[in-house]
Structures are given as C-alpha cells and as structure tokens.
XYZ file of N, CA and C in Angstrom:
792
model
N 37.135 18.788 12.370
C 36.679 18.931 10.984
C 35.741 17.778 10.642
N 34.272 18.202 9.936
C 33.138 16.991 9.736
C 34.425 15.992 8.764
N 33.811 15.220 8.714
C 34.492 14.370 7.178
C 33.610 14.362 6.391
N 33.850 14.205 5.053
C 33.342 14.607 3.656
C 33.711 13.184 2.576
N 32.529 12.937 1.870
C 33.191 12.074 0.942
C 33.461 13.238 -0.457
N 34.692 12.156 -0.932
C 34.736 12.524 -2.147
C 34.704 11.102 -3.419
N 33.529 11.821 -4.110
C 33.082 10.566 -5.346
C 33.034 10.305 -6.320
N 33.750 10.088 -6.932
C 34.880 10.028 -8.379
C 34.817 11.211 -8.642
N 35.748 11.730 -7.626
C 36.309 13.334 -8.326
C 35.591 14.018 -7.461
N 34.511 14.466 -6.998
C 33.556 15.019 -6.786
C 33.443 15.521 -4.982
N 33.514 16.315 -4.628
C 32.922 16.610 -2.674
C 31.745 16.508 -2.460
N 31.462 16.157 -1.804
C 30.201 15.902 -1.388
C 30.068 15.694 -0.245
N 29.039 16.570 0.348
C 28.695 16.732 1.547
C 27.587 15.359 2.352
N 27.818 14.476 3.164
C 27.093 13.933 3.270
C 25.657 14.278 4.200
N 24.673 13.368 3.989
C 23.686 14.018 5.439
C 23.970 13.380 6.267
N 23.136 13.660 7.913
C 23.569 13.079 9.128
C 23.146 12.086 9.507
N 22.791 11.204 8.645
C 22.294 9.937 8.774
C 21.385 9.263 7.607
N 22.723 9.387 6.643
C 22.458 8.495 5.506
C 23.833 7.714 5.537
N 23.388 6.705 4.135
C 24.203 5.488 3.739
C 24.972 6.129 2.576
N 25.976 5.770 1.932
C 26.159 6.427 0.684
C 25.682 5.987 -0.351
N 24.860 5.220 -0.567
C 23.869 4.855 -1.692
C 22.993 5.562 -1.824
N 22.120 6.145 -0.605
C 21.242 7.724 -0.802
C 22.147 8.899 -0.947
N 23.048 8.672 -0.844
C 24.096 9.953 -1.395
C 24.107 10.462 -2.561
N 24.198 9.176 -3.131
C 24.661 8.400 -4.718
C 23.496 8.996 -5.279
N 22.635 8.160 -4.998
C 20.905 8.985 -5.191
C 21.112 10.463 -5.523
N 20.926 10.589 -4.248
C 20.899 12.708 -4.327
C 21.553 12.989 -4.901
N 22.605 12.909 -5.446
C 23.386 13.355 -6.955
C 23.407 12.583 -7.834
N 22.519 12.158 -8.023
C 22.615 11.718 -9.435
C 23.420 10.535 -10.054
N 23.959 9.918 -8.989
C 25.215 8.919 -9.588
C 24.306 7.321 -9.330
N 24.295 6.866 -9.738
C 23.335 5.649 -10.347
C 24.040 4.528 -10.010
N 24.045 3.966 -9.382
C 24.914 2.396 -9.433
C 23.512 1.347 -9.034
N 23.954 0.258 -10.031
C 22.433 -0.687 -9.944
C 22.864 -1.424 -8.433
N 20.833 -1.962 -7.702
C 20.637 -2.716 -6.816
C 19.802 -3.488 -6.941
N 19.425 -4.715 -6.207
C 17.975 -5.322 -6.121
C 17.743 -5.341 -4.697
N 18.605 -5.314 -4.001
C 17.742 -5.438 -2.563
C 18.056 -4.465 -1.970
N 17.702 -3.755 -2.352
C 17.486 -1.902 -1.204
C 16.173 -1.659 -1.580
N 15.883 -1.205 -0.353
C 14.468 -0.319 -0.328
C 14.682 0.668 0.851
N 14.103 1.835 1.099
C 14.566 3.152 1.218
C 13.670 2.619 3.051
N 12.500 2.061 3.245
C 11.614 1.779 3.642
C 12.490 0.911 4.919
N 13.415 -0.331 4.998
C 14.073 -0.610 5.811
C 15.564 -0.647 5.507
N 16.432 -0.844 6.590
C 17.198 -1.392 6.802
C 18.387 -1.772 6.087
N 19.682 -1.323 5.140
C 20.617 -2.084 4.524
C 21.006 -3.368 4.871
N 20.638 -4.368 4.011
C 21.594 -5.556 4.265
C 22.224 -6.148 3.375
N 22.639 -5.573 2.328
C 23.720 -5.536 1.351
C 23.847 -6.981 0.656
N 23.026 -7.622 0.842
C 22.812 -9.113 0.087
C 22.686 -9.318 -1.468
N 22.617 -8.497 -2.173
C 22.526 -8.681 -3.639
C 23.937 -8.155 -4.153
N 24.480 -7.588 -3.627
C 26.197 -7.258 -3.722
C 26.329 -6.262 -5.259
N 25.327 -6.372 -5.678
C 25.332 -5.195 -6.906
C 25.633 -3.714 -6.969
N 25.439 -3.038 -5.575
C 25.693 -1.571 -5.688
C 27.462 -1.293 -5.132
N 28.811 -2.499 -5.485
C 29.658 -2.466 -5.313
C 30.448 -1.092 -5.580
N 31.477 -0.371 -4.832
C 31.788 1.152 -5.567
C 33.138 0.226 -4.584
N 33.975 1.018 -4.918
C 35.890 1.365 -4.845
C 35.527 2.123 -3.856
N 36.080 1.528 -2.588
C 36.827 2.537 -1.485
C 37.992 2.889 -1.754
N 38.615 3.462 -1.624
C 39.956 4.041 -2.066
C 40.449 4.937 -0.310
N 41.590 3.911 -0.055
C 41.806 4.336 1.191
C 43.379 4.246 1.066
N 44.161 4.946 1.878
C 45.684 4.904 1.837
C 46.276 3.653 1.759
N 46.981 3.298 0.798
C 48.171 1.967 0.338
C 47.635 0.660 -0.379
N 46.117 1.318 -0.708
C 45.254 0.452 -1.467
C 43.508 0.966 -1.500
N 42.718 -0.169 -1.947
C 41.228 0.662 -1.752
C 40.674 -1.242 -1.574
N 39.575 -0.787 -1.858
C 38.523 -2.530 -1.533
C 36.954 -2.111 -2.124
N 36.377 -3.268 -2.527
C 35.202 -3.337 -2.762
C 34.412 -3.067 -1.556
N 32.995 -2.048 -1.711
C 32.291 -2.444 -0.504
C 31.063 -1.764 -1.205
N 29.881 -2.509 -0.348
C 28.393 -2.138 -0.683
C 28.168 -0.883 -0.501
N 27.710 0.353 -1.351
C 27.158 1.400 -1.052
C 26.240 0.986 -0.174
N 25.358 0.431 -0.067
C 24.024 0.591 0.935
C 24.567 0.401 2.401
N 25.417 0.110 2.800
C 25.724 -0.512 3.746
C 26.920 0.656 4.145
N 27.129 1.138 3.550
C 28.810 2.238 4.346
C 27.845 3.773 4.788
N 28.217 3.489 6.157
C 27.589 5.300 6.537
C 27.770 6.120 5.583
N 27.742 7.366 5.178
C 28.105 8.648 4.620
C 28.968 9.402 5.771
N 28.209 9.285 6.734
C 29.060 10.241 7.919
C 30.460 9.740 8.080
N 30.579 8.585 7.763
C 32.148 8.474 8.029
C 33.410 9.192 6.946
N 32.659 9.423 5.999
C 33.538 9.650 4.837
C 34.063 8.949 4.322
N 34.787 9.991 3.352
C 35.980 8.511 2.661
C 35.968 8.990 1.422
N 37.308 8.293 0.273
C 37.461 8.512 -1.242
C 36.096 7.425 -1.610
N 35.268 7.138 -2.758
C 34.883 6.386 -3.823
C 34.805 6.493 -4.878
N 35.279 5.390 -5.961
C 34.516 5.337 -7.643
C 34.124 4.651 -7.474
N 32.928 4.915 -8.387
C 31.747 4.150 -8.500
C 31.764 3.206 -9.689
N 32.728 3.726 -11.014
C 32.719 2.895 -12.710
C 33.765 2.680 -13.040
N 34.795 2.313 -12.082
C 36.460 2.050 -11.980
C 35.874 0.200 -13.240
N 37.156 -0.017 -13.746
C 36.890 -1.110 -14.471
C 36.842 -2.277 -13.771
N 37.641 -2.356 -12.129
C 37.083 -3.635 -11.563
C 36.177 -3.585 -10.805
N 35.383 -2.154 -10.567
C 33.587 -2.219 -10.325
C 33.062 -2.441 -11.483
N 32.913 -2.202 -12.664
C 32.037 -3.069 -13.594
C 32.105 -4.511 -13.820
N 33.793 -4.615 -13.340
C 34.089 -6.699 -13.638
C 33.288 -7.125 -12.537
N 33.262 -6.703 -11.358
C 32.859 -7.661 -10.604
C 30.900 -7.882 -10.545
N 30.783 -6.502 -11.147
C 29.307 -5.907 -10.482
C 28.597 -6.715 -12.118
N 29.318 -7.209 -12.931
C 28.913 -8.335 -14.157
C 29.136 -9.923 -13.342
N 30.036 -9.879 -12.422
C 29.913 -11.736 -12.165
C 29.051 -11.767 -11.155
N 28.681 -11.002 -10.259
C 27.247 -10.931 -9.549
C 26.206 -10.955 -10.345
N 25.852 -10.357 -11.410
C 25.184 -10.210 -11.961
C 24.392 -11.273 -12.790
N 25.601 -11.710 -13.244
C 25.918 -13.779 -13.728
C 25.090 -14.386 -12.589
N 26.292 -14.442 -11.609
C 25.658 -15.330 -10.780
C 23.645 -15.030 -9.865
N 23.392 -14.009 -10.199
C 21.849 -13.822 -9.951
C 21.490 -14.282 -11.316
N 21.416 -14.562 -12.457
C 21.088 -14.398 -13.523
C 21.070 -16.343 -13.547
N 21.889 -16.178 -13.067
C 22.372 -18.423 -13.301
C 21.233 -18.798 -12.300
N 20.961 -17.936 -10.992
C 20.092 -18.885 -10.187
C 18.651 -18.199 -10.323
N 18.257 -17.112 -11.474
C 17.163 -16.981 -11.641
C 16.384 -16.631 -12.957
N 16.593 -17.207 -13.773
C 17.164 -16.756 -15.579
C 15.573 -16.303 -16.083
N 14.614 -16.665 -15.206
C 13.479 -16.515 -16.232
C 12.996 -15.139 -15.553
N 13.739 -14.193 -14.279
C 12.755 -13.349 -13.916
C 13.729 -11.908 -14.676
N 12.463 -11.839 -15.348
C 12.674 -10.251 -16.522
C 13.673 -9.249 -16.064
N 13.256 -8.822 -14.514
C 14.579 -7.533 -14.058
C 15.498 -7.892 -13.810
N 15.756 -8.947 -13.848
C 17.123 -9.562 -13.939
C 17.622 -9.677 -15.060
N 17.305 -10.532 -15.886
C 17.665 -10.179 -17.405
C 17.450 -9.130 -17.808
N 16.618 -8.131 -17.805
C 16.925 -6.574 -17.918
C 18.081 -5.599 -17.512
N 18.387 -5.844 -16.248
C 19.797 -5.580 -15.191
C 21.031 -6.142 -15.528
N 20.996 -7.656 -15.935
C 21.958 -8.152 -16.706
C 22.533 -7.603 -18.141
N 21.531 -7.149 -18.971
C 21.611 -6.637 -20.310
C 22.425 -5.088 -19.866
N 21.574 -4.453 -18.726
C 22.194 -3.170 -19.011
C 23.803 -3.062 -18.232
N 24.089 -4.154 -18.136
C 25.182 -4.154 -17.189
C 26.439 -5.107 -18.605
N 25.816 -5.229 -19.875
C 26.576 -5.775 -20.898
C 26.886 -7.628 -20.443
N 26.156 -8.059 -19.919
C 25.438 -9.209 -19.687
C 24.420 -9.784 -20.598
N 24.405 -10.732 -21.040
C 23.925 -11.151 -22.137
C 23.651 -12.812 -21.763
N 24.525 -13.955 -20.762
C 24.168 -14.774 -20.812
C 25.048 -15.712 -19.198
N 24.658 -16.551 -18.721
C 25.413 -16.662 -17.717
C 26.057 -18.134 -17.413
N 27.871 -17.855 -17.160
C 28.670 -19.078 -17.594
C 28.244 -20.188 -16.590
N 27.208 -19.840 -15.678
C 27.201 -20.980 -14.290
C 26.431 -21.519 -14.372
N 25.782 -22.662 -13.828
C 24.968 -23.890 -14.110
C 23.595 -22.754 -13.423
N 22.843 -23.191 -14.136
C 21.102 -22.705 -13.834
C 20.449 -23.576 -12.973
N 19.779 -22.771 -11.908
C 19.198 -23.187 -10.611
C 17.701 -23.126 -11.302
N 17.167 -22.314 -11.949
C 16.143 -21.699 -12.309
C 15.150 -22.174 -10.653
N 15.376 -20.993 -10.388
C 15.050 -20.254 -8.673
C 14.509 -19.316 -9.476
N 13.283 -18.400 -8.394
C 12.498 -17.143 -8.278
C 12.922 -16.505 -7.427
N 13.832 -16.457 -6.192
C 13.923 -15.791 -5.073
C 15.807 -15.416 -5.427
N 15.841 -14.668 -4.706
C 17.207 -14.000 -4.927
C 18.111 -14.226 -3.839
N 16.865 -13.847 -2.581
C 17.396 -14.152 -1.157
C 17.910 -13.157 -0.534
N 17.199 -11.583 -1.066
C 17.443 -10.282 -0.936
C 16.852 -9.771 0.631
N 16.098 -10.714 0.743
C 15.297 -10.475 1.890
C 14.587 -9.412 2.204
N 14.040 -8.732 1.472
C 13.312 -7.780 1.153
C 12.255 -7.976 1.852
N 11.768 -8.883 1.493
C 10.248 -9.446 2.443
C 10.226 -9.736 3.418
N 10.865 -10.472 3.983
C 11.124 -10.768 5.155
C 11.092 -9.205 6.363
N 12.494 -8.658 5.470
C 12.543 -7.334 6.599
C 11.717 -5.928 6.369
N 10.766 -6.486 5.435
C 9.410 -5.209 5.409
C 8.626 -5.543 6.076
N 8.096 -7.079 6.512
C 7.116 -7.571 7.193
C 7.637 -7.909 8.368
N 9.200 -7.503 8.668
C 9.595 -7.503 10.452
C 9.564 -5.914 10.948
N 10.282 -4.950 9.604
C 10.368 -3.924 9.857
C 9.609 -2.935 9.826
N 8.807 -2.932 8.888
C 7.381 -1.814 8.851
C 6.051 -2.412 8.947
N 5.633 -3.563 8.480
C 4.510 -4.285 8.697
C 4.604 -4.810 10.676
N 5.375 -5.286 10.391
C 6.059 -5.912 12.166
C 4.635 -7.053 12.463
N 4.656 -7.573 11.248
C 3.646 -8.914 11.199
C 4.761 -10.581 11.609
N 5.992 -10.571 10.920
C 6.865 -10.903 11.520
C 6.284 -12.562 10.664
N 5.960 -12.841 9.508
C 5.808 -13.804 9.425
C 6.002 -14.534 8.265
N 7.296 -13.977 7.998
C 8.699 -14.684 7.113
C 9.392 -14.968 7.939
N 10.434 -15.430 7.244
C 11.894 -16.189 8.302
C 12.756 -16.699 7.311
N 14.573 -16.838 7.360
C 14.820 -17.465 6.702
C 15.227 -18.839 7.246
N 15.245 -19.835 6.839
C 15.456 -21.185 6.888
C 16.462 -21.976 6.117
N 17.337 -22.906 6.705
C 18.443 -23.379 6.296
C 19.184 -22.929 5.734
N 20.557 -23.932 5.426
C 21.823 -23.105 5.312
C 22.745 -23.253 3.883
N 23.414 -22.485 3.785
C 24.216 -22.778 2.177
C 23.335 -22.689 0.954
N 23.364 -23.770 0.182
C 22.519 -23.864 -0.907
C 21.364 -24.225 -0.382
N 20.909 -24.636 0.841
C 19.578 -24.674 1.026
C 18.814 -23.863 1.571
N 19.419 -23.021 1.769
C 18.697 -21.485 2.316
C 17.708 -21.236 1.469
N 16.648 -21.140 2.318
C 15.242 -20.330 1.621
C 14.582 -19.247 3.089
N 13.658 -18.087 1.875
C 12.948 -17.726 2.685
C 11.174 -18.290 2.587
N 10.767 -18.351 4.284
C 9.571 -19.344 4.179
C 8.636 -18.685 4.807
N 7.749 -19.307 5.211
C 7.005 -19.116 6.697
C 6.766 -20.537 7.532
N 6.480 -20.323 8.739
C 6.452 -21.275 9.447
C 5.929 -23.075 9.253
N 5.807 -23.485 9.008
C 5.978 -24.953 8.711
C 5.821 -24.961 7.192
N 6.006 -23.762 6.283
C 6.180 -23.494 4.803
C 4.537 -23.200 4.541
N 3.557 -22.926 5.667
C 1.988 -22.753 5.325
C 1.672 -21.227 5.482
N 0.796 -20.552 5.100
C 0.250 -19.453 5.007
C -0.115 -18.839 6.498
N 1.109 -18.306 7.606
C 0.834 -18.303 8.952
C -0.415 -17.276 9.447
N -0.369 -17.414 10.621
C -1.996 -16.683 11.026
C -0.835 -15.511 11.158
N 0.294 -15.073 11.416
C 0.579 -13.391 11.524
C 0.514 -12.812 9.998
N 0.462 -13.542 8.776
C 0.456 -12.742 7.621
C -0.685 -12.062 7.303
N -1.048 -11.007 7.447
C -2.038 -10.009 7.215
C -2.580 -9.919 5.922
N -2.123 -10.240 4.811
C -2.579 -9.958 3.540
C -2.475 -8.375 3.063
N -1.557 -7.845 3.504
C -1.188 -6.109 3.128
C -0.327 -6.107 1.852
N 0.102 -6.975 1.508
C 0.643 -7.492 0.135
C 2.215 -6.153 0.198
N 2.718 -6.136 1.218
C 4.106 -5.256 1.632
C 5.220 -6.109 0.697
N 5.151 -7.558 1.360
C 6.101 -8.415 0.839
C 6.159 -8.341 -0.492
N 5.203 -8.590 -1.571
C 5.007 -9.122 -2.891
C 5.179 -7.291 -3.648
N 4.980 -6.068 -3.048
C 5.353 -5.402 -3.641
C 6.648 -4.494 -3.483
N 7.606 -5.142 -2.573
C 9.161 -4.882 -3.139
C 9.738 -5.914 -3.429
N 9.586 -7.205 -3.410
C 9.976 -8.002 -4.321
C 10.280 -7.525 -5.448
N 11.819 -8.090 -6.249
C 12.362 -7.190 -7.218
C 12.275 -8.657 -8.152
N 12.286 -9.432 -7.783
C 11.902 -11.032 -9.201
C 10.785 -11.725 -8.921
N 9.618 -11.022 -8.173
C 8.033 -11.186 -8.296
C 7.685 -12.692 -7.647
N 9.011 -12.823 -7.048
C 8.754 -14.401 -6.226
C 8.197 -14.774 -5.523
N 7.276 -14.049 -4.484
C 6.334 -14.168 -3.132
C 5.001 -13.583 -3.554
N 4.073 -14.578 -3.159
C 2.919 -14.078 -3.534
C 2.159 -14.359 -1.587
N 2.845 -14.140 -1.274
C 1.909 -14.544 0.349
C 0.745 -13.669 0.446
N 0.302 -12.773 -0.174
C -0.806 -12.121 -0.229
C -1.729 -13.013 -0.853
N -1.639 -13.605 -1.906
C -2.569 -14.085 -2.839
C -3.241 -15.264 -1.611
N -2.170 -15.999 -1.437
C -2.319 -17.259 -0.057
C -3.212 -16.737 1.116
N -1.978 -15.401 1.192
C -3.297 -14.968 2.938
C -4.867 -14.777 2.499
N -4.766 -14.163 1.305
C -6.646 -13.814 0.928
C -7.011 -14.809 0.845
N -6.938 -15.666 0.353
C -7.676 -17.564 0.175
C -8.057 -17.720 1.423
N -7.138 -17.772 2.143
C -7.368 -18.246 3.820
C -8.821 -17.270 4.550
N -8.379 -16.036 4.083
C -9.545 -15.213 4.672
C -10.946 -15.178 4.219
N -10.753 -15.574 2.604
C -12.205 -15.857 1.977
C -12.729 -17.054 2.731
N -11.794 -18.335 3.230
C -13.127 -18.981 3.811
C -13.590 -18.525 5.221
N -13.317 -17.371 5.836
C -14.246 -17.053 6.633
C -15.628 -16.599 6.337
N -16.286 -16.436 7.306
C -18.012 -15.941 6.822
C -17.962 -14.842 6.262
N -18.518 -13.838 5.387
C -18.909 -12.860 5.415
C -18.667 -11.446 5.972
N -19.210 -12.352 7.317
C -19.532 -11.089 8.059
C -18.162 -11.522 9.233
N -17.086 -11.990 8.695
C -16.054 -11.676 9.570
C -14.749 -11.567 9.078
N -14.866 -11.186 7.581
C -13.641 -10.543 6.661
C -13.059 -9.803 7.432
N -11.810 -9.229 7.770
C -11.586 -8.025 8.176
C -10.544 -7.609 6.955
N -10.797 -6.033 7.008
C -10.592 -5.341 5.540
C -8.867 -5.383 6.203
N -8.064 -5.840 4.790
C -6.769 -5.365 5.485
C -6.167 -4.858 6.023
N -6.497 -3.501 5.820
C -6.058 -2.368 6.385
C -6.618 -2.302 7.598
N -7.348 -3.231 8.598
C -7.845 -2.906 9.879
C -6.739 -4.104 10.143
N -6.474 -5.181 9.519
C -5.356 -6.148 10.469
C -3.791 -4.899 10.897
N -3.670 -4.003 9.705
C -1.884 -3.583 9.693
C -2.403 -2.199 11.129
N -3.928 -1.973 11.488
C -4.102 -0.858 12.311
C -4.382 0.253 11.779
N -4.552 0.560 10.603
C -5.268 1.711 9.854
C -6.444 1.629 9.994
N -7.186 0.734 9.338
C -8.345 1.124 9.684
C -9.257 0.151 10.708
N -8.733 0.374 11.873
C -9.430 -0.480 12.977
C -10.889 -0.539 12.688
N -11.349 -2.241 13.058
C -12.470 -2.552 13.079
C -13.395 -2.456 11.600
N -13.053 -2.281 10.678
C -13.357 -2.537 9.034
C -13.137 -3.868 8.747
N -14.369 -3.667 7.872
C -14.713 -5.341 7.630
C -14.567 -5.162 6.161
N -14.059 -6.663 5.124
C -14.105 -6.460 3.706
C -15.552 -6.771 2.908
N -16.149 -6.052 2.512
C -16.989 -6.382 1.354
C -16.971 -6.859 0.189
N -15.669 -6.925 -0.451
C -15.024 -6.745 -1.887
C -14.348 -8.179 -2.316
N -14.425 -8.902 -0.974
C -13.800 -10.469 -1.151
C -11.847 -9.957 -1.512
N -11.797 -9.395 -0.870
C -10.065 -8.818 -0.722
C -9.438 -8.503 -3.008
N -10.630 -7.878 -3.601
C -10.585 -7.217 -4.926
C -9.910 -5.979 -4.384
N -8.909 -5.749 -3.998
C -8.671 -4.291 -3.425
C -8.627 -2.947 -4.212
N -8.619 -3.474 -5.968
C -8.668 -2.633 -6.750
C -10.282 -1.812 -6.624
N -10.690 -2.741 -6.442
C -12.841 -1.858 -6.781
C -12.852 -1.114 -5.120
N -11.698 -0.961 -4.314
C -12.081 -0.279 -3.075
C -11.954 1.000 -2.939
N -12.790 2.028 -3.141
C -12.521 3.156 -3.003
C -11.572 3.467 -1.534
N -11.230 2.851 -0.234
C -11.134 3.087 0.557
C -9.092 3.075 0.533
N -9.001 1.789 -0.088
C -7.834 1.261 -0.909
C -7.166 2.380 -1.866
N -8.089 2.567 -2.607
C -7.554 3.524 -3.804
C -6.922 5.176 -2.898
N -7.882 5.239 -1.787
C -7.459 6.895 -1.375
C -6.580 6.359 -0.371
N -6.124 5.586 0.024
C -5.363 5.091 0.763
C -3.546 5.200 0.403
N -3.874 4.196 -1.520
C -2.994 4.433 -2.200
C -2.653 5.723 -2.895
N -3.614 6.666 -3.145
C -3.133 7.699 -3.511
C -2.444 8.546 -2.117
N -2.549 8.649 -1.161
C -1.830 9.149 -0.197
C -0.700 8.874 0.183
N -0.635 7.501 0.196
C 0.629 7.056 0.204
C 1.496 6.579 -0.988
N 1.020 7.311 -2.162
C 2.243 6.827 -3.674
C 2.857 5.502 -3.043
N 2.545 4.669 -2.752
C 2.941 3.232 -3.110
C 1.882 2.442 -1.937
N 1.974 1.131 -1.987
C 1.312 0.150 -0.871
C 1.025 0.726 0.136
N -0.573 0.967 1.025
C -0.336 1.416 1.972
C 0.527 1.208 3.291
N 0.583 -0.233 3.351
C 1.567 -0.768 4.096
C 2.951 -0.491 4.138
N 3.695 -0.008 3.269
C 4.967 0.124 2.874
C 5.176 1.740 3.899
N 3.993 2.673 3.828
C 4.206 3.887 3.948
C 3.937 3.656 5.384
N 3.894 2.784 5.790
C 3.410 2.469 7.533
C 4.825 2.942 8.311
N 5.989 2.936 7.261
C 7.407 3.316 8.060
C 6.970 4.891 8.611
N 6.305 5.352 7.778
C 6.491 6.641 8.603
C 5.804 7.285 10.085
N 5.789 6.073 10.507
C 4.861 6.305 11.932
C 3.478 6.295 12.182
N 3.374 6.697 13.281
C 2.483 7.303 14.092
C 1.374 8.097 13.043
N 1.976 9.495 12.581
C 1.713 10.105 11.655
C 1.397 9.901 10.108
N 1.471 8.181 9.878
C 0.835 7.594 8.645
C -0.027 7.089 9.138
N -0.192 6.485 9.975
C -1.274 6.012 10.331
C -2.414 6.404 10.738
N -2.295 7.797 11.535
C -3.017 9.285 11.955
C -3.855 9.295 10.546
N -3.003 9.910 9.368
C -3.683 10.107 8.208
C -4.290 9.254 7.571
N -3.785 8.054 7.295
C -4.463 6.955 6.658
C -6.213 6.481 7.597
N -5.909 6.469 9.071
C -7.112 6.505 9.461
C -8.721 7.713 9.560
N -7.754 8.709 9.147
C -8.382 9.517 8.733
C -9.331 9.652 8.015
N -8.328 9.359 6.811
C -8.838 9.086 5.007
C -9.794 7.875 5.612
N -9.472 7.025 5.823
C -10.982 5.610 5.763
C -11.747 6.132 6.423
N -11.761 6.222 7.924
C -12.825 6.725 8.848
C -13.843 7.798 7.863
N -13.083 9.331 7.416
C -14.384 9.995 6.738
C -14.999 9.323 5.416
N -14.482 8.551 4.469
C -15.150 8.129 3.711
C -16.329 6.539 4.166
N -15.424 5.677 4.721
C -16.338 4.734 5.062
C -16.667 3.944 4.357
N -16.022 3.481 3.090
C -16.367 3.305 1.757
C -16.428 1.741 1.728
N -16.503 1.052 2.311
C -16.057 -0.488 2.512
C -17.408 -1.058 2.520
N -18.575 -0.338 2.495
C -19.989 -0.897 1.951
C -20.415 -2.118 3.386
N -20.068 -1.862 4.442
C -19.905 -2.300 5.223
C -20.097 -1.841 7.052
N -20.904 -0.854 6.985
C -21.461 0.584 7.514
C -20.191 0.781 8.517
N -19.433 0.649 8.401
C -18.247 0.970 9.674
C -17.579 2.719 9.156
C-alpha cells in the first residue's frame, strides 16, 4: 500500500518526488518561509515552515521543506504550539534583522509586533539562498559560508568580488532581506574593462555565447534581457534550473534578435 499523508484532517495524495511544503502549496495550505525557493534544494535554515508530525505515542516539530511527501505521515500545520514556536523564530529573525521590511511584514502577520532579544541589526538571515542558487543553478560557485557560531557569514573569497561571479544577479534576486548585492560589485568590476571586451551576461551563465555588452550592464534598456525575462517569468538565470532545454530556448530568443547593438 503507497503511503498517504494526512493534513489537518485532510488525505492527500502525495507526488513522487516532492517535499511536503509543495504539497502544502498544491492545496492551498500556506505556512510562512524565507528560505525556500522551488529552484534548489531544501535546507530548512529559516525554521519558519514548522508543521506537527503527529506520529504514534507523541508527534515533533519538523520543517515542511525538508520531509519527503512520499514517506507519509499525520500533520497540523496551526496546532497552537506551531504558531508558539513559528512566533519565537520569527523574534529571533526579527532581533538579528529589524530594519529588513519582509521580515517585519512576516513578523506582523504572524501577530509579532516587536522582538524580546537583543538586536544584531544584521541584513543576512543566513538562509543561504545565494549561495545554493549560484552552486546549484548558476554553478558559478562563488559564495561560501565562512566561520562558525555567531560568526558565521556568507562571503566570497577573501570577502572581494571573485572572478567566478558572473553578474546574472541569481543571488540578489531570491534574497528574501535584500542583503547581497554581488551583482552591483560584479558590474563595477566589468565596467573597467574596455569596451570592446564587456561580455553581455548572459554569454558568461552560456545563453548567449560570445555576446558582448553595449548597455554598460543597464540590463533594463536591453531588449535582449527583456525577451529573455519575459520567457522566463523571473531572472534569466534562475530559470537556468530547467536544463538543457532553457538554455536551447533562451539561446534562441538572443541569437534571432541580436539586439545587444553589438553585431553578434
């Protein structure tokens, strides 16, 4: 017999290779996150999408993003000690990052209002979001995290703007408290090259091989950019997870237009 979850109250069939947080998703059941993205990998570091396992002679907290679906199992998702706890996480992101908005937004809707722990006032969460978009779908590989405990940060290599960061701006757009700007850094670096040896971003990530930038990395005035982004509804880089076959299309789209003012 498959196994089946059941979720506050509810059967539910899982798919064959999801998490139960895309479960959660596909029906409709909502539990807040900051570090999931659909794009890589669960690593359950923001501890916010907490739900009730409920297993024989007791139950336990555990990360939706992180528990197969295929295995099954009982869950609630709005039991009263998933809202207690999924408020002192909430605190405690809120204490070490008070000035970034979706956090205090997330805090508010979670009946959070102010937080009892000493203020770090930090930008980074430590969700690692960036890191594992630019190991996992970019595969530029040029984040890292560094040191331990309270001194854990995420960096890049001697903390400088490394030669693997491409400027595809992957990192800075799932960032969920707007803390990494390594795009802004990588374009600086690339403007002081000549001219005539920009290469257009999208030829560093392999889309559009051998394109050069005209635009001084303005990616908004790029028509090449823009049909890029409309194909892929978000960063083109982000949509690079889907293979072979994003990249097929995306080179497509540049190659017939050509739009980079730059005769390639």
């Amino acid at each position: 017999m498959e196994p089946h979850l059941v979720i506050d109250g509810r059967r539910i069939d899982p798919g064959s290779d999801e998490f139960l947080l895309g479960v959660l998703d596909r029906n409709g059941i909502h539990v807040p996150r900051l570090c999931h993205h659909p794009a890589v990998r669960p690593y359950g570091a923001c501890r916010l999408c907490l739900v009730e396992s409920v297993r024989p002679g007791g139950s336990k907290l555990v990360t939706a993003c992180t528990v197969p679906a295929r295995e099954g199992g009982t869950f609630l998702t709005d039991t009263a000690r998933v809202r207690r706890m999924r408020r002192l996480v909430i605190e405690l992101h809120l204490a070490r990052c008070p000035g970034s908005a979706a956090i205090r937004d997330l805090a508010r809707s979670l009946g959070v209002r102010a937080s009892r722990f000493r203020q770090v006032h930090d930008t980074c969460i430590l969700c690692g979001l960036c890191e594992r978009v630019c190991r996992e779908v970019v595969g530029a590989n040029a984040l890292c995290y560094e040191g331990r405990g309270s001194r854990r940060v995420i960096t890049s290599s001697f903390d400088e703007v490394p030669d693997e960061c491409i400027a595809c701006g992957a990192c800075s757009h799932v960032c969920p408290t707007d803390a990494i700007h390594m795009r802004e850094a990588a374009v600086q670096a690339l403007l002081a090259l000549p001219g005539s040896e920009r290469p257009c971003r999208h030829a560093l990530t392999g889309i559009y091989p051998g394109a050069l930038c005209s635009h001084s990395y303005q990616c908004d005035t790029c028509e090449v950019d823009q049909r890029l982004h409309d194909a892929a509804g978000t960063n083109p880089a982000m949509a690079l997870a889907g293979g072979e076959a994003a990249r097929a299309l995306f080179a497509h789209l540049a190659v017939t237009r050509g739009a980079h003012g730059d005769g390639t």
